Coordinates of C-alpha atoms and ligand atoms in Angstrom, one line a residue:
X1 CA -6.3 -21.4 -4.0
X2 CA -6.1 -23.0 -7.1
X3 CA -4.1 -20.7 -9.0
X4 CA -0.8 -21.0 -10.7
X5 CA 1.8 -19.2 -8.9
X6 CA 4.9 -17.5 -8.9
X7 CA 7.4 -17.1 -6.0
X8 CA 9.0 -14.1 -5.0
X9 CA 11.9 -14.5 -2.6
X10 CA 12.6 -11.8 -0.8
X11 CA 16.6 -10.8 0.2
X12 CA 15.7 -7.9 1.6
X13 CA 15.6 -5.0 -1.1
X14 CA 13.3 -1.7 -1.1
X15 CA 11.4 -2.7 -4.4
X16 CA 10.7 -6.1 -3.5
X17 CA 6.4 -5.7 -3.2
X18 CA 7.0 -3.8 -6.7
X19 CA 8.5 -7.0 -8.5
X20 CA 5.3 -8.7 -7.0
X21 CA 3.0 -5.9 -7.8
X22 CA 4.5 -5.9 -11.6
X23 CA 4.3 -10.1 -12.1
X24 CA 0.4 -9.7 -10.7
X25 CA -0.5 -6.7 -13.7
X26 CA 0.7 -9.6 -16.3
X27 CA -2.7 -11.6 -14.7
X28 CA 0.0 -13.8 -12.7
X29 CA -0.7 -14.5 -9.3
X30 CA 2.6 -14.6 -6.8
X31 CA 3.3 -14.4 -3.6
X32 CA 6.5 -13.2 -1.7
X33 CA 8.5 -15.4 0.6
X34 CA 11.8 -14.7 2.7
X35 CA 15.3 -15.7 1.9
X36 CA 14.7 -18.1 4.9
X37 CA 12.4 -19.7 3.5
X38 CA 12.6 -23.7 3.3
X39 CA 13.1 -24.9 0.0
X40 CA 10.6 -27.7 0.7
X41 CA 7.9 -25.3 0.9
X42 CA 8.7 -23.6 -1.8
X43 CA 8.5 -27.4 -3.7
X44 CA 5.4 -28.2 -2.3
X45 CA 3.9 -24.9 -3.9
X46 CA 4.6 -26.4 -6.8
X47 CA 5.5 -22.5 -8.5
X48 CA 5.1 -22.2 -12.5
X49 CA 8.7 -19.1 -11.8
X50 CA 10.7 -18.2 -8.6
X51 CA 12.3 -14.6 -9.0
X52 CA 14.9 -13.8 -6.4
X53 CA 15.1 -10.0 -5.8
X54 CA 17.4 -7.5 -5.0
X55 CA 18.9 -6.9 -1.5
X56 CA 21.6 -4.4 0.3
X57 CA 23.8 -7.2 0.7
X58 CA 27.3 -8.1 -1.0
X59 CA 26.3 -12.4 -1.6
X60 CA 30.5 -12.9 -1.4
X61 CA 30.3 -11.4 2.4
X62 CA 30.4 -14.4 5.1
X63 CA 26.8 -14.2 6.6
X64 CA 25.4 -12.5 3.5
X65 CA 21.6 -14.0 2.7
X66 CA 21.7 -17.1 -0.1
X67 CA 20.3 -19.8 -1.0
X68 CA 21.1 -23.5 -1.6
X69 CA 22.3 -24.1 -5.4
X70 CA 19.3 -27.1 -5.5
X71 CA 16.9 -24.1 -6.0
X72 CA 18.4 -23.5 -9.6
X73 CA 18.2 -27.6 -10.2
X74 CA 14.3 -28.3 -9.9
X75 CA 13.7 -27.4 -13.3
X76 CA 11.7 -24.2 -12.5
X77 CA 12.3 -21.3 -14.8
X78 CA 14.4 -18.5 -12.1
X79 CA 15.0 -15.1 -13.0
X80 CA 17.5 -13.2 -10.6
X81 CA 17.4 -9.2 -10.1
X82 CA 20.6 -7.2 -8.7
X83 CA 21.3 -8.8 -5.6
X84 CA 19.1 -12.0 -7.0
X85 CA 21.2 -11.7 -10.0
X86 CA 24.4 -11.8 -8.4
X87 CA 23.8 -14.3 -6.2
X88 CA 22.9 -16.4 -9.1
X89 CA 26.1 -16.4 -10.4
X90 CA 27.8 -16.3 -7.3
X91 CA 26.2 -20.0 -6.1
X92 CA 26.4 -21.6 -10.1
X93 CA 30.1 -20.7 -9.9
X94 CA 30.3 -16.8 -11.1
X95 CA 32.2 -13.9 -10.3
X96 CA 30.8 -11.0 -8.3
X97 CA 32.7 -8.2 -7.0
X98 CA 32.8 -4.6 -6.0
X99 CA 32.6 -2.9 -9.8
X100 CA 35.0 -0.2 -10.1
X101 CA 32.1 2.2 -11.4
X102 CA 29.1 2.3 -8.9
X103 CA 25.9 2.4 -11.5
X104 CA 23.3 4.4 -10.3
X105 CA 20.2 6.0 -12.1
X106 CA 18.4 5.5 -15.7
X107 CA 21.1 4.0 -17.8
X108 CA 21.4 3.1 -21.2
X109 CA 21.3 -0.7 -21.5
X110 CA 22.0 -2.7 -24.8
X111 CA 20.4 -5.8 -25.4
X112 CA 20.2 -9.1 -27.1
X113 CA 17.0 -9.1 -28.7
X114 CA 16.8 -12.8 -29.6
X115 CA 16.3 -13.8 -26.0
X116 CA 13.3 -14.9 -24.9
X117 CA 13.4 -12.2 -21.8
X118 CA 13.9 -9.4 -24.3
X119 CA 11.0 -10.5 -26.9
X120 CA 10.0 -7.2 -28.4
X121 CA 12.0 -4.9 -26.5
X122 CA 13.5 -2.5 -28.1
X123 CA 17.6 -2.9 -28.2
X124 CA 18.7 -0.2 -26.9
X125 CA 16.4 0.8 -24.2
X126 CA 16.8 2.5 -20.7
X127 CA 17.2 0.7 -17.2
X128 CA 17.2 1.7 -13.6
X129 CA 20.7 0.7 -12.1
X130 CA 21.2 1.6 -8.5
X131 CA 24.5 -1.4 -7.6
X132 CA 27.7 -1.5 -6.0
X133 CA 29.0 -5.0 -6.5
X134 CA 29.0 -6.5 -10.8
X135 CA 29.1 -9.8 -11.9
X136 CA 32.7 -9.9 -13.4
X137 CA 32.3 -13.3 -14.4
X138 CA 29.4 -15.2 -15.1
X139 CA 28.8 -18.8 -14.3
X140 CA 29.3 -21.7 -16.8
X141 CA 26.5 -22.1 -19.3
X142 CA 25.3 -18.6 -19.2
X143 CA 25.8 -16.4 -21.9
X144 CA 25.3 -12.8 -21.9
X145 CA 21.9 -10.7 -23.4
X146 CA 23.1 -7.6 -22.0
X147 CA 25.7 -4.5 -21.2
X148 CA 26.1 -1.3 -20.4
X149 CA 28.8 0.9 -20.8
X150 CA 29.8 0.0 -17.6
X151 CA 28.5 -2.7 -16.7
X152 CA 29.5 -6.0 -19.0
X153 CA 26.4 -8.3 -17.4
X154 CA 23.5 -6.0 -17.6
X155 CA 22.0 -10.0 -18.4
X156 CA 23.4 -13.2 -18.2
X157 CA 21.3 -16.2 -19.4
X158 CA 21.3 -19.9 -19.7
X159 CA 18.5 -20.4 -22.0
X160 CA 18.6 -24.2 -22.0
X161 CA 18.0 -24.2 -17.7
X162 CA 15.9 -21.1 -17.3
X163 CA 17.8 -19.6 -15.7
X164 CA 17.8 -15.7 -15.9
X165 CA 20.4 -13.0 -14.3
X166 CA 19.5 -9.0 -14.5
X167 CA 21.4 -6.7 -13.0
X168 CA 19.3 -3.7 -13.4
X169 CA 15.3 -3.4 -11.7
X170 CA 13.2 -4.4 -14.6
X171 CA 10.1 -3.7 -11.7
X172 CA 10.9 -0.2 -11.0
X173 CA 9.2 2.1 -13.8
X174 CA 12.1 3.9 -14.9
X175 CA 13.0 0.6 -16.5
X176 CA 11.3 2.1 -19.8
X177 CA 10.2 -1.5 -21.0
X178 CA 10.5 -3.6 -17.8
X179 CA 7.2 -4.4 -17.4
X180 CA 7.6 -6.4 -20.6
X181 CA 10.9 -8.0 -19.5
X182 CA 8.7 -9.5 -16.8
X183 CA 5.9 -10.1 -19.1
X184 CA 8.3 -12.0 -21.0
X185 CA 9.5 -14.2 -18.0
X186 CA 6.3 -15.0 -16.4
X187 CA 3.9 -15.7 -19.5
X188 CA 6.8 -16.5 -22.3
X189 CA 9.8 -18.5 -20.4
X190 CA 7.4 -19.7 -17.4
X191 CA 4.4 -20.5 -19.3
X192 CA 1.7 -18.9 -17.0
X193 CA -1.9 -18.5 -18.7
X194 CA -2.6 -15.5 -17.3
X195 CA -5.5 -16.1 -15.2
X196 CA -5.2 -13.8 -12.1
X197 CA -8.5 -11.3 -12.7
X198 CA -10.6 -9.5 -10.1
X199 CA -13.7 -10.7 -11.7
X200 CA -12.7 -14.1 -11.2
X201 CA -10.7 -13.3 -8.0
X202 CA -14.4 -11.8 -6.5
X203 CA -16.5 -15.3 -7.8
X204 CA -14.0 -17.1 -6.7
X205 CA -13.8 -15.4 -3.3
X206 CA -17.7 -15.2 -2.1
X207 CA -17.9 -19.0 -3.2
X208 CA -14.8 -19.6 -0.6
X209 CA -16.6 -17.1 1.7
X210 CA -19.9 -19.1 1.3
X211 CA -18.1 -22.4 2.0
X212 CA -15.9 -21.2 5.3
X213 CA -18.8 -19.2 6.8
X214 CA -21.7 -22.0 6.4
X215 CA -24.5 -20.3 8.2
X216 CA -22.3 -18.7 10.6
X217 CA -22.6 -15.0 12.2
X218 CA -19.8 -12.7 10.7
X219 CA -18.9 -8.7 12.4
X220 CA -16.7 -6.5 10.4
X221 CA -15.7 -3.2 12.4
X222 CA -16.6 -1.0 8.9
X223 CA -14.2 2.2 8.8
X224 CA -15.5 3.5 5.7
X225 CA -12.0 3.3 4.1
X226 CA -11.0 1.8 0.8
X227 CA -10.3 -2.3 2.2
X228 CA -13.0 -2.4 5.1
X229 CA -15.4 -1.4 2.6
X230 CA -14.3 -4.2 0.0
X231 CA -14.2 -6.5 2.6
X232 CA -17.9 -5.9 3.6
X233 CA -18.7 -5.6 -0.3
X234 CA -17.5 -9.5 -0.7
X235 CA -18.7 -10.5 2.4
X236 CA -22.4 -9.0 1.8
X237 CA -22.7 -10.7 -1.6
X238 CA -21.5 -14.1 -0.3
X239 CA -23.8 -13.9 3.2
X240 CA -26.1 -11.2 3.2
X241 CA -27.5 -10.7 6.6
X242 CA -25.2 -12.6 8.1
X243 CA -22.9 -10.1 7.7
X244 CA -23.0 -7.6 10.6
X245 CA -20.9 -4.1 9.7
X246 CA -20.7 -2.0 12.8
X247 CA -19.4 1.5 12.1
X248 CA -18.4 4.4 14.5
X249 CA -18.2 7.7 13.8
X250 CA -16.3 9.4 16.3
X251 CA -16.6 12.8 15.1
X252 CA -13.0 12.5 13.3
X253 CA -14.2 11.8 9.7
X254 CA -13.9 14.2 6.8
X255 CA -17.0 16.1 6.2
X256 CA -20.1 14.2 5.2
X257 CA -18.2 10.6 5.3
X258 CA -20.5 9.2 7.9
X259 CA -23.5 10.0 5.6
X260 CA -21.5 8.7 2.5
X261 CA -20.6 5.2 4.1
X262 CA -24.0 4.9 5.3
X263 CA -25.7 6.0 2.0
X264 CA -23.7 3.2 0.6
X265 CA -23.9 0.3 3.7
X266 CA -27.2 1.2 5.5
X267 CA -30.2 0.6 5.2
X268 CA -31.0 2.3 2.0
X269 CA -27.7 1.2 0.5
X270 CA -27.0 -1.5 -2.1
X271 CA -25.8 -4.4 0.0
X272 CA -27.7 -6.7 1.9
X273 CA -26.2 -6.7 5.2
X274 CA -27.2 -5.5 9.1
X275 CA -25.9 -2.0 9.5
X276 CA -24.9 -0.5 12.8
X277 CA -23.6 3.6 12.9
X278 CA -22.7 4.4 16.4
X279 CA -22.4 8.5 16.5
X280 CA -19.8 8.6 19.3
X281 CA -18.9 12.0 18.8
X282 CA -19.4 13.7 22.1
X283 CA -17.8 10.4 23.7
X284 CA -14.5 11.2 21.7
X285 CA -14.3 14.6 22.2
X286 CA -14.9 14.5 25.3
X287 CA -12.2 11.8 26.4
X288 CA -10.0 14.5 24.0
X289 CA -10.5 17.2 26.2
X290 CA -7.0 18.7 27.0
X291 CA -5.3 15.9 25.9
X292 CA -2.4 17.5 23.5
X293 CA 0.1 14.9 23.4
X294 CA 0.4 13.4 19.9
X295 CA 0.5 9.6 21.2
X296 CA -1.4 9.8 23.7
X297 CA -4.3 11.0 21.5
X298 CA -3.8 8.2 19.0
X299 CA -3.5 5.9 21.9
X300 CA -7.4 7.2 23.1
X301 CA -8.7 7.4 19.9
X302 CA -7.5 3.8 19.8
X303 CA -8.9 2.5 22.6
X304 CA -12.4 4.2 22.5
X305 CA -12.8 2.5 19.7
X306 CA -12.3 -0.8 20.5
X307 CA -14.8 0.3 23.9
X308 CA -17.4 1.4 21.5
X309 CA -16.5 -1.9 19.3
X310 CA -16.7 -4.3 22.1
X311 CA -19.9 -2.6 24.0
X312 CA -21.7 -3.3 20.0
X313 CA -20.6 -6.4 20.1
X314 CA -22.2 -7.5 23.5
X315 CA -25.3 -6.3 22.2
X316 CA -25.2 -8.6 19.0
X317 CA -23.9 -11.8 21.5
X318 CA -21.7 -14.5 20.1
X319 CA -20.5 -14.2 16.4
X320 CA -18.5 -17.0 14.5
X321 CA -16.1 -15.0 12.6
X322 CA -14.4 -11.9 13.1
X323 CA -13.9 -10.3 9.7
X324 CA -11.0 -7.8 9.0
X325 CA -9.5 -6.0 5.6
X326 CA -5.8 -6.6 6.5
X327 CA -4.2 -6.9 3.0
X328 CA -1.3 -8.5 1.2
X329 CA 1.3 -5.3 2.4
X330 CA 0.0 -6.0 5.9
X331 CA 1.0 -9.5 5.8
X332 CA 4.0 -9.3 4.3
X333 CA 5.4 -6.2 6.2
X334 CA 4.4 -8.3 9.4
X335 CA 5.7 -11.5 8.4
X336 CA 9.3 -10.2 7.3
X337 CA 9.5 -6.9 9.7
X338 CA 10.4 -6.8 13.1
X339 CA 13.5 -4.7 12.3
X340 CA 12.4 -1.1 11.8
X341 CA 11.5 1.3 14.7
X342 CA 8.3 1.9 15.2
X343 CA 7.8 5.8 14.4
X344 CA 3.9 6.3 15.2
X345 CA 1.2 3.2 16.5
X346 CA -0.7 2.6 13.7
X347 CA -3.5 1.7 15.9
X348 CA -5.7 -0.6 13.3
X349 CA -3.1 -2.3 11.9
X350 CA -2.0 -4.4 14.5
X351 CA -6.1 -6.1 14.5
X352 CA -8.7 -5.9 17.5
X353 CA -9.5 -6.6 20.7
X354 CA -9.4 -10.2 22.5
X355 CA -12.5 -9.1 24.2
X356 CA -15.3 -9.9 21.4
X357 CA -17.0 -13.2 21.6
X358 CA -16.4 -15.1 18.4
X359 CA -13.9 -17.9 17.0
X360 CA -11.8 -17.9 13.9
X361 CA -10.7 -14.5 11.7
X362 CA -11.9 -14.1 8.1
X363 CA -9.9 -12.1 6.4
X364 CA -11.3 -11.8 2.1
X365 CA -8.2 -9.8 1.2
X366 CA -4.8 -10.9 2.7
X367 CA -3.9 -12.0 -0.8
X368 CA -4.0 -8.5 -2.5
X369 CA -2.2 -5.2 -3.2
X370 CA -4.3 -2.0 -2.8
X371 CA -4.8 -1.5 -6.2
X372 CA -6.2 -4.4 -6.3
X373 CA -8.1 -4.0 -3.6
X374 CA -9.6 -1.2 -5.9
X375 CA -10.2 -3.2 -8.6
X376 CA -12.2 -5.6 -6.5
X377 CA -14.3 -3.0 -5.4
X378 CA -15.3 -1.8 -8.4
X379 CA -16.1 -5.3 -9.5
X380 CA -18.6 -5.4 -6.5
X381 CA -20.6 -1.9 -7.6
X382 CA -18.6 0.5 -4.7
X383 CA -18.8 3.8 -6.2
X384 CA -15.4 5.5 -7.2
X385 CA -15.4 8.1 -4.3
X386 CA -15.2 5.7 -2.1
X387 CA -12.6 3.2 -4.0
X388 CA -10.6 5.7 -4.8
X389 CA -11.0 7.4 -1.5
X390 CA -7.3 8.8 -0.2
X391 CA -5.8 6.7 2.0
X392 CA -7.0 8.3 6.1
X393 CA -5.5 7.5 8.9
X394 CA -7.4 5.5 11.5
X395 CA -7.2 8.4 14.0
X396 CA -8.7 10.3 11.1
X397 CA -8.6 14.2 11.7
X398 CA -7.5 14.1 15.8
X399 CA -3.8 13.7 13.9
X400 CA -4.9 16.7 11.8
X401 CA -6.0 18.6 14.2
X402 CA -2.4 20.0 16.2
X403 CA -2.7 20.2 19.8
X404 CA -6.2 19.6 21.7
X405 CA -9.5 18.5 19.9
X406 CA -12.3 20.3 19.8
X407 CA -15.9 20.1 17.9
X408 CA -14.9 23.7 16.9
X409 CA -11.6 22.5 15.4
X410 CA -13.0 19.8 14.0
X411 CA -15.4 21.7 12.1
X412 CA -12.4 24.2 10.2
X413 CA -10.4 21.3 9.4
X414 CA -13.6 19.4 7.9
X415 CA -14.6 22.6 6.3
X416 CA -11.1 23.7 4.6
X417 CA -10.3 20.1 3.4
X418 CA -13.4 19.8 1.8
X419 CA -12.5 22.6 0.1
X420 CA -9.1 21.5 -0.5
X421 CA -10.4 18.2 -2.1
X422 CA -12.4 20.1 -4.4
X423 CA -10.4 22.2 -5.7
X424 CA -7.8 19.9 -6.3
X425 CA -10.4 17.7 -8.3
X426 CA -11.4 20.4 -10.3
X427 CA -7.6 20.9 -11.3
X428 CA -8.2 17.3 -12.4
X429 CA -5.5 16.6 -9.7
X430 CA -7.1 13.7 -7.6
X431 CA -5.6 10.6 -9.1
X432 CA -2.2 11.9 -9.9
X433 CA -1.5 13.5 -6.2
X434 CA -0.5 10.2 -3.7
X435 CA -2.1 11.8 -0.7
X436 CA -3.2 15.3 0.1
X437 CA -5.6 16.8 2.9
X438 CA -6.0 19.9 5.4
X439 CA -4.7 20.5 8.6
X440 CA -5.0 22.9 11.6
X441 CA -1.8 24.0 13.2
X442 CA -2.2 25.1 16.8
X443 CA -0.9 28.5 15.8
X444 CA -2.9 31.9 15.8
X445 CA -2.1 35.1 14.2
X446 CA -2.8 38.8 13.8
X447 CA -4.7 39.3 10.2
X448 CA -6.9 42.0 9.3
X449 CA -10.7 41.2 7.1
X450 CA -13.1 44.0 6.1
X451 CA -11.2 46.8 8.4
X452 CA -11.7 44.7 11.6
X453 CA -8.4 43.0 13.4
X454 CA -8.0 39.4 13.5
X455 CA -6.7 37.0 15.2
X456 CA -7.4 33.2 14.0
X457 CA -6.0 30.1 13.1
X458 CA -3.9 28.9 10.4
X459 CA -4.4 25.9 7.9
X460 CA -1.8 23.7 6.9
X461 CA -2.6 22.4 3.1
X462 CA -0.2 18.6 2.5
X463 CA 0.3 16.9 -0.6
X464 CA 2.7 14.2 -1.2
X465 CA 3.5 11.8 -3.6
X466 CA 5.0 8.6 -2.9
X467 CA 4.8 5.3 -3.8
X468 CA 5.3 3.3 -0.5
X469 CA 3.9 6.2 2.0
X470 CA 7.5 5.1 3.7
X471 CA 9.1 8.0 1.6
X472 CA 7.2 11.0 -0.2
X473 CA 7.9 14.1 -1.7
X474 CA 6.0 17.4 -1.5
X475 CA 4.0 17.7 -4.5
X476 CA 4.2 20.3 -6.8
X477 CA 0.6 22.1 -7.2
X478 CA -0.1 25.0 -9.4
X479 CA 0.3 28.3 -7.9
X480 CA -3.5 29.0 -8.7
X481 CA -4.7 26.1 -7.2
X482 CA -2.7 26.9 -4.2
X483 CA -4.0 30.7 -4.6
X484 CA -7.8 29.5 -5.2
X485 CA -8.0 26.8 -2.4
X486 CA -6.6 29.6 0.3
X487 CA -8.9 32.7 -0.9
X488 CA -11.3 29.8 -0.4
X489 CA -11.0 28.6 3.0
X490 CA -10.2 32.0 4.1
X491 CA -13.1 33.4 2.7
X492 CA -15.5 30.2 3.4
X493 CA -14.5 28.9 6.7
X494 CA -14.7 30.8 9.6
X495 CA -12.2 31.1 12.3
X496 CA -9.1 31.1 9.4
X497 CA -7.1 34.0 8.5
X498 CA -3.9 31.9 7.2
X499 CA -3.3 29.2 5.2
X500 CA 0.6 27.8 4.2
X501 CA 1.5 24.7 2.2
X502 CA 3.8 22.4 3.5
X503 CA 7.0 21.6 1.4
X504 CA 8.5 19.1 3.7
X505 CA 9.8 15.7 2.4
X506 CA 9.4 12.3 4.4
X507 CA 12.0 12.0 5.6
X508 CA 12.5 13.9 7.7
X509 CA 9.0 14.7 8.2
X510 CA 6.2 12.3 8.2
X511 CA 2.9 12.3 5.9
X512 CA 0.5 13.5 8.9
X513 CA 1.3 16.4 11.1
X514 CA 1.2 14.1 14.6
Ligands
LIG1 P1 3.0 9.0 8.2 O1 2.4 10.1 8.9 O2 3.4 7.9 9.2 O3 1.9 8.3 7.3 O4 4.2 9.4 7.3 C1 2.1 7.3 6.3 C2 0.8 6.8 5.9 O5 0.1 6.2 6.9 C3 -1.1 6.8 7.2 N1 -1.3 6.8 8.6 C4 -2.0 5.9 9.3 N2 -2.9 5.0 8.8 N3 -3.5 4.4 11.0 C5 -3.6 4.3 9.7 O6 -4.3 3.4 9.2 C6 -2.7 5.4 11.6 O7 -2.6 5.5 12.8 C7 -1.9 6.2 10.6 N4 -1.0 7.2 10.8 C8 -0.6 7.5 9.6 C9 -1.0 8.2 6.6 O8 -2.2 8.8 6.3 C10 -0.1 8.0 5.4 O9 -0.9 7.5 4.3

């Protein structure tokens, strides 16, 4: 890709996508490398900024991450953040140490508004501190922008290198004005244009498409969530019929989402492509039957589908390419991880099977974030429901569904959530909740309904919001809503006589019930 770029180098902190996520809304392009990265790569991308982020580390510990001081000679503009920051000074001949007050929160920061990282900013604005370790001293030829009350190098700069130091997280949105702080750095102090756009991003993309492809044979396995679809919207447009989307409904979709994805990618739909739906309902349930065990469902649902994958696949013969929507978080997370325990198998994350005939992956959106991802997709005509679809597990409802899975089950859970969902639209809730959906517990109670005894099952109703789906917080819905969606579903969907809303955090529980 032709693009200009900035790097992001990662030392190992929890907002490091964020800075990368921040520097792409100012139309900048950038991509995030490790710590261990060789700085002759990094030279031979040729990068208009390099931003070093922050990290748990204390960069004066033997051992701690770093990197050579020739990184700060090359004549490319660096800005350093917390740990980035610090080590900044640390390697140019600065001062960090533990600071006697540990800064955590929104703080009060003062700045210097004459520098060219706090154009327009207003100078005395708020900040997102979390640090234990301060630069006490800051390396020769930098002066200081900022402060805090306690904190003397809120910013150090040496305007003449570009070179940039912030202690605080300009990328994390409680930094009230951050967003221009990194405006200001990428498109003031590095000079970018500005030219990172989805409209150019999906031209740009079917032409590569188009080139790579030739007149090649392309499969996509199409879910009928938010990147699979995108990926078979860019794949269509660049190769039409060439493209074939094989989709399986095994029975664990929301309500009426076969029908949607196929109103949208079949026959009758507004892409050009060869449409396969393979209702494999009875298949899954059946291999369901009894089966209880949380992984051990996930790991059937798993494997049944790569079955039903590969047995479509010997029907169409030898492809070319195998197409798949893995995207920019994917990459990363499996380029840098390695470290953290694995807590469920996320089953189509870690790609398909060996067993399908064809020679080289294609893969249209490795380079972007999710909301991106979005973005591209509405380039391409995919209606909103579907772009703005909530994010579903690849297990879909056999997670939602506690215990064993039955087509009786099935049918509650698809019933009360799409009650759930519409409710919580019509509370104008949709975009501002990060993820919310029905469940069925495996638990049955005593209720009574219209003089008669009952004895049915009880809905879990989840909403979280988060902003990495590796922490989230219970959401806090309106009473009402709450009070409307359960007369609802207990009145609408047989088989229900209870319905509770889960307040649990993540940690310590997770976003889905198994
Ligand atoms: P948990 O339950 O792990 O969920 O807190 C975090 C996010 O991941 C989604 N999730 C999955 N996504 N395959 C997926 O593609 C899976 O097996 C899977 N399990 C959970 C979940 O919906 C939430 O957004």
């Amino acid at each position: 890709m032709n693009q200009e770029k900035v790097i992001v180098i990662d030392f190992g902190g929890q907002y490091n996508q964020l800075v990368a996520r921040r520097v792409r809304e100012c139309n900048v392009y950038c991509e995030i490398y490790s710590y261990k990265t060789d700085i002759e790569q990094i030279k031979a991308m040729n990068p208009k900024g390099i931003i070093l982020t922050g990290g748990p580390n204390s960069c004066y510990e033997e051992g701690a991450p770093t990197y050579t001081k020739e990184l700060f000679e090359l004549g490319i503009p660096v800005l350093g953040l917390c740990y980035g920051a610090q080590l900044m000074m640390h390697v140019l001949g600065g001062k960090v140490e533990k600071a006697p007050v540990r800064e955590y929160g929104k703080t009060e920061v003062f700045v210097d508004t004459t520098s060219p990282l706090f154009t327009d900013v207003t100078p005395t604005t708020i900040c997102w501190m979390s640090h234990f370790d301060y630069i006490s001293k800051t390396a020769p030829g930098f002066s200081i922008v900022a402060h805090t009350a306690d904190c003397p190098v809120a910013t150090a700069e040496n305007r003449e290198k570009n070179l940039y130091a912030i202690q605080f997280h300009p990328e994390v949105l409680h930094t009230q004005e951050g967003t221009k702080m990194l405006y200001n750095f990428v498109r003031g102090v590095c000079g970018c244009a500005g030219t990172w756009r989805m409209d150019s991003f999906v031209e740009n993309t079917i032409k590569e498409i188009r080139e790579k492809v030739g007149d090649g044979k392309v499969l996509l396995a199409l879910s009928g969530g938010v990147d699979s679809s995108v990926a078979a919207g860019l794949l269509s447009r660049a190769i039409g019929k060439q493209l074939t989307c094989v989709f399986v409904d095994h029975g664990l979709l929301r309500k009426d989402e076969g029908d949607e994805v196929e109103a949208v990618f079949g026959p009758n739909g507004q892409f050009d492509l060869n449409f396969i739906r393979v209702n494999a309902q009875e298949r899954y349930y059946g291999k369901l039957a009894g089966v209880t065990e949380p992984e051990q469902k996930r790991k059937i649902i798993g494997e049944e589908f790569i079955r039903v994958f590969e047995e479509e696949a010997k029907k169409i013969g030898a492809v070319d390419f195998l197409a798949q929507g893995t995207i920019y978080p994917d990459v990363v997370e499996s380029g840098l991880g390695g470290e953290s325990a694995v807590i469920k198998s996320h089953h189509n994350v870690g790609g398909l099977p060996e067993y399908v005939d064809f020679k080289e992956i294609i893969e249209p959106l490795r380079n972007l974030f999710k909301d991106e991802v979005r973005k591209a997709g509405l380039e391409l005509g995919i209606p909103e429901k579907l772009v703005f679809r909530q994010p579903f597990p690849g297990p879909g409802l056999g997670i939602r569904i506690i215990g064993e899975v039955t087509a009786e089950k099935v049918r509650i859970v698809q019933d009360a959530d799409a009650i759930y969902r519409e409710e919580i639209a019509k509370a104008g809730l949709d975009r501002s909740i990060g993820q919310y959906f029905a469940a069925l517990t495996n638990m049955r109670s005593v209720g009574v309904m219209g003089d008669e005894r009952t004895y049915d099952y009880a809905v879990a109703l989840r909403a979280v919001n988060t902003v990495d789906f590796m922490t989230a917080e219970a959401a806090e819905i309106p009473f009402e809503v709450l009070q409307t969606v359960m007369s609802r579903i207990i009145n609408e969907v047989r088989g229900v006589n209870r319905v509770f809303y889960d307040l649990t955090s993540k940690p310590p529980g997770t976003i889905e019930f198994e």
